[in-house]
Amino acid sequence: MGADGLLRYHGRVDEQLKVGGMRIEPAEIEHALMSHPAVLLAGVAVPWQGVAFVVSAEPVDQKSLRAHLLDRLPAVAVPTVFVRVPRLPTLPNGKLDRSALGRAARPEPDRQLSP
């Protein structure tokens, strides 16, 4: 509350995304991705940029991931780009570093998974 007695709202503290008018937690997208047999770990950047990062032991294509997610999530929550990475960035406490993912959300073309 300010000195003038007014309460000011400065935005969300949680990581909830608003995509296409729907509210969705990044963890919902990550959980759906990790239910794919080839995906070991997944991370989604906040703010939402339509990019998901996946760690997988074997190559996996975007078409397979997209089809898998469309069976589990609303279409607006399905990432448009999937980037395979060797590991996901973490904070000192072991949690996913979403700000690092946000900075990396503009993938280099050779890191994107094939369509």
PDB file of C-alpha atoms in Angstrom:
ATOM      1  CA  MET A   1       0.000   0.000   0.000  1.00  0.00           C
ATOM      2  CA  GLY A   2       1.338   3.392  -0.953  1.00  0.00           C
ATOM      3  CA  ALA A   3       1.632   6.499   1.202  1.00  0.00           C
ATOM      4  CA  ASP A   4      -1.569   7.712  -0.464  1.00  0.00           C
ATOM      5  CA  GLY A   5      -3.460   4.696   0.931  1.00  0.00           C
ATOM      6  CA  LEU A   6      -3.903   3.054  -2.478  1.00  0.00           C
ATOM      7  CA  LEU A   7      -3.071  -0.555  -3.166  1.00  0.00           C
ATOM      8  CA  ARG A   8      -1.141  -1.008  -6.397  1.00  0.00           C
ATOM      9  CA  TYR A   9      -1.113  -4.229  -8.390  1.00  0.00           C
ATOM     10  CA  HIS A  10       2.231  -4.863 -10.107  1.00  0.00           C
ATOM     11  CA  GLY A  11       1.560  -8.172 -11.865  1.00  0.00           C
ATOM     12  CA  ARG A  12       1.728 -11.860 -11.130  1.00  0.00           C
ATOM     13  CA  VAL A  13       4.312 -13.386  -8.823  1.00  0.00           C
ATOM     14  CA  ASP A  14       3.645 -16.938  -9.991  1.00  0.00           C
ATOM     15  CA  GLU A  15       4.620 -18.333 -13.362  1.00  0.00           C
ATOM     16  CA  GLN A  16       1.119 -18.770 -14.746  1.00  0.00           C
ATOM     17  CA  LEU A  17       0.908 -18.056 -18.466  1.00  0.00           C
ATOM     18  CA  LYS A  18      -1.974 -16.503 -20.338  1.00  0.00           C
ATOM     19  CA  VAL A  19      -1.986 -18.026 -23.802  1.00  0.00           C
ATOM     20  CA  GLY A  20      -4.791 -17.371 -26.255  1.00  0.00           C
ATOM     21  CA  GLY A  21      -6.996 -16.149 -23.405  1.00  0.00           C
ATOM     22  CA  MET A  22      -6.397 -19.327 -21.375  1.00  0.00           C
ATOM     23  CA  ARG A  23      -4.402 -19.581 -18.179  1.00  0.00           C
ATOM     24  CA  ILE A  24      -1.931 -22.434 -18.024  1.00  0.00           C
ATOM     25  CA  GLU A  25       0.975 -23.339 -15.776  1.00  0.00           C
ATOM     26  CA  PRO A  26       4.333 -23.966 -17.495  1.00  0.00           C
ATOM     27  CA  ALA A  27       4.553 -27.166 -15.438  1.00  0.00           C
ATOM     28  CA  GLU A  28       1.446 -28.488 -17.242  1.00  0.00           C
ATOM     29  CA  ILE A  29       3.216 -28.181 -20.593  1.00  0.00           C
ATOM     30  CA  GLU A  30       6.420 -29.649 -19.161  1.00  0.00           C
ATOM     31  CA  HIS A  31       4.578 -32.574 -17.577  1.00  0.00           C
ATOM     32  CA  ALA A  32       2.806 -33.342 -20.865  1.00  0.00           C
ATOM     33  CA  LEU A  33       6.138 -33.212 -22.701  1.00  0.00           C
ATOM     34  CA  MET A  34       7.811 -35.512 -20.188  1.00  0.00           C
ATOM     35  CA  SER A  35       5.049 -38.075 -20.702  1.00  0.00           C
ATOM     36  CA  HIS A  36       6.440 -38.554 -24.244  1.00  0.00           C
ATOM     37  CA  PRO A  37       8.590 -41.703 -24.193  1.00  0.00           C
ATOM     38  CA  ALA A  38      11.646 -39.990 -25.716  1.00  0.00           C
ATOM     39  CA  VAL A  39      11.670 -36.930 -23.423  1.00  0.00           C
ATOM     40  CA  LEU A  40      13.642 -37.102 -20.173  1.00  0.00           C
ATOM     41  CA  LEU A  41      13.251 -33.467 -19.060  1.00  0.00           C
ATOM     42  CA  ALA A  42      11.428 -30.434 -20.417  1.00  0.00           C
ATOM     43  CA  GLY A  43      11.359 -26.716 -19.722  1.00  0.00           C
ATOM     44  CA  VAL A  44       9.214 -23.827 -20.917  1.00  0.00           C
ATOM     45  CA  ALA A  45      10.382 -20.225 -20.933  1.00  0.00           C
ATOM     46  CA  VAL A  46       8.471 -17.553 -19.011  1.00  0.00           C
ATOM     47  CA  PRO A  47       7.223 -15.214 -20.378  1.00  0.00           C
ATOM     48  CA  TRP A  48       5.642 -17.532 -22.938  1.00  0.00           C
ATOM     49  CA  GLN A  49       7.427 -17.411 -26.267  1.00  0.00           C
ATOM     50  CA  GLY A  50       6.106 -20.627 -27.763  1.00  0.00           C
ATOM     51  CA  VAL A  51       9.408 -22.415 -27.178  1.00  0.00           C
ATOM     52  CA  ALA A  52       9.950 -25.637 -25.233  1.00  0.00           C
ATOM     53  CA  PHE A  53      13.339 -27.111 -24.394  1.00  0.00           C
ATOM     54  CA  VAL A  54      13.704 -30.880 -24.171  1.00  0.00           C
ATOM     55  CA  VAL A  55      16.400 -33.221 -22.959  1.00  0.00           C
ATOM     56  CA  SER A  56      16.196 -36.596 -24.676  1.00  0.00           C
ATOM     57  CA  ALA A  57      18.465 -39.616 -24.959  1.00  0.00           C
ATOM     58  CA  GLU A  58      17.451 -40.133 -28.572  1.00  0.00           C
ATOM     59  CA  PRO A  59      16.432 -37.754 -31.371  1.00  0.00           C
ATOM     60  CA  VAL A  60      12.758 -36.838 -31.452  1.00  0.00           C
ATOM     61  CA  ASP A  61      11.028 -34.737 -34.087  1.00  0.00           C
ATOM     62  CA  GLN A  62       8.726 -31.757 -33.624  1.00  0.00           C
ATOM     63  CA  LYS A  63       5.849 -33.496 -35.381  1.00  0.00           C
ATOM     64  CA  SER A  64       5.884 -36.335 -32.840  1.00  0.00           C
ATOM     65  CA  LEU A  65       6.061 -33.928 -29.884  1.00  0.00           C
ATOM     66  CA  ARG A  66       3.326 -31.699 -31.283  1.00  0.00           C
ATOM     67  CA  ALA A  67       0.964 -34.661 -31.893  1.00  0.00           C
ATOM     68  CA  HIS A  68       1.653 -35.968 -28.387  1.00  0.00           C
ATOM     69  CA  LEU A  69       0.875 -32.583 -26.823  1.00  0.00           C
ATOM     70  CA  LEU A  70      -2.260 -31.986 -28.892  1.00  0.00           C
ATOM     71  CA  ASP A  71      -3.725 -35.117 -27.270  1.00  0.00           C
ATOM     72  CA  ARG A  72      -3.065 -33.648 -23.813  1.00  0.00           C
ATOM     73  CA  LEU A  73      -3.245 -29.844 -23.997  1.00  0.00           C
ATOM     74  CA  PRO A  74      -5.326 -27.132 -25.648  1.00  0.00           C
ATOM     75  CA  ALA A  75      -3.831 -26.254 -29.052  1.00  0.00           C
ATOM     76  CA  VAL A  76      -2.919 -22.723 -27.883  1.00  0.00           C
ATOM     77  CA  ALA A  77      -0.680 -24.214 -25.176  1.00  0.00           C
ATOM     78  CA  VAL A  78       1.350 -26.369 -27.584  1.00  0.00           C
ATOM     79  CA  PRO A  79       4.783 -24.841 -28.272  1.00  0.00           C
ATOM     80  CA  THR A  80       5.588 -23.862 -31.843  1.00  0.00           C
ATOM     81  CA  VAL A  81       9.302 -24.618 -31.490  1.00  0.00           C
ATOM     82  CA  PHE A  82      11.069 -27.444 -29.668  1.00  0.00           C
ATOM     83  CA  VAL A  83      14.784 -27.202 -28.935  1.00  0.00           C
ATOM     84  CA  ARG A  84      16.806 -30.242 -27.891  1.00  0.00           C
ATOM     85  CA  VAL A  85      19.421 -29.373 -25.282  1.00  0.00           C
ATOM     86  CA  PRO A  86      21.914 -31.526 -23.350  1.00  0.00           C
ATOM     87  CA  ARG A  87      20.625 -30.185 -20.011  1.00  0.00           C
ATOM     88  CA  LEU A  88      18.272 -27.569 -18.595  1.00  0.00           C
ATOM     89  CA  PRO A  89      19.624 -24.586 -16.642  1.00  0.00           C
ATOM     90  CA  THR A  90      19.018 -24.716 -12.911  1.00  0.00           C
ATOM     91  CA  LEU A  91      19.221 -22.290 -10.023  1.00  0.00           C
ATOM     92  CA  PRO A  92      21.498 -22.967  -7.025  1.00  0.00           C
ATOM     93  CA  ASN A  93      18.509 -24.577  -5.256  1.00  0.00           C
ATOM     94  CA  GLY A  94      18.088 -27.067  -8.122  1.00  0.00           C
ATOM     95  CA  LYS A  95      14.915 -25.525  -9.558  1.00  0.00           C
ATOM     96  CA  LEU A  96      14.547 -24.819 -13.264  1.00  0.00           C
ATOM     97  CA  ASP A  97      16.007 -21.423 -14.214  1.00  0.00           C
ATOM     98  CA  ARG A  98      13.162 -20.067 -16.352  1.00  0.00           C
ATOM     99  CA  SER A  99      14.858 -16.704 -16.870  1.00  0.00           C
ATOM    100  CA  ALA A 100      17.817 -18.498 -18.486  1.00  0.00           C
ATOM    101  CA  LEU A 101      15.371 -20.372 -20.701  1.00  0.00           C
ATOM    102  CA  GLY A 102      13.750 -17.068 -21.627  1.00  0.00           C
ATOM    103  CA  ARG A 103      17.110 -15.688 -22.719  1.00  0.00           C
ATOM    104  CA  ALA A 104      17.741 -18.817 -24.769  1.00  0.00           C
ATOM    105  CA  ALA A 105      14.248 -18.902 -26.279  1.00  0.00           C
ATOM    106  CA  ARG A 106      15.482 -17.599 -29.598  1.00  0.00           C
ATOM    107  CA  PRO A 107      17.055 -20.870 -30.724  1.00  0.00           C
ATOM    108  CA  GLU A 108      19.705 -21.197 -33.359  1.00  0.00           C
ATOM    109  CA  PRO A 109      18.269 -23.007 -36.407  1.00  0.00           C
ATOM    110  CA  ASP A 110      20.659 -25.966 -36.033  1.00  0.00           C
ATOM    111  CA  ARG A 111      19.442 -26.608 -32.456  1.00  0.00           C
ATOM    112  CA  GLN A 112      15.778 -26.841 -33.451  1.00  0.00           C
ATOM    113  CA  LEU A 113      14.378 -30.323 -33.837  1.00  0.00           C
ATOM    114  CA  SER A 114      13.465 -31.395 -37.344  1.00  0.00           C
ATOM    115  CA  PRO A 115       9.819 -30.949 -38.389  1.00  0.00           C
TER     116      PRO A 115
END
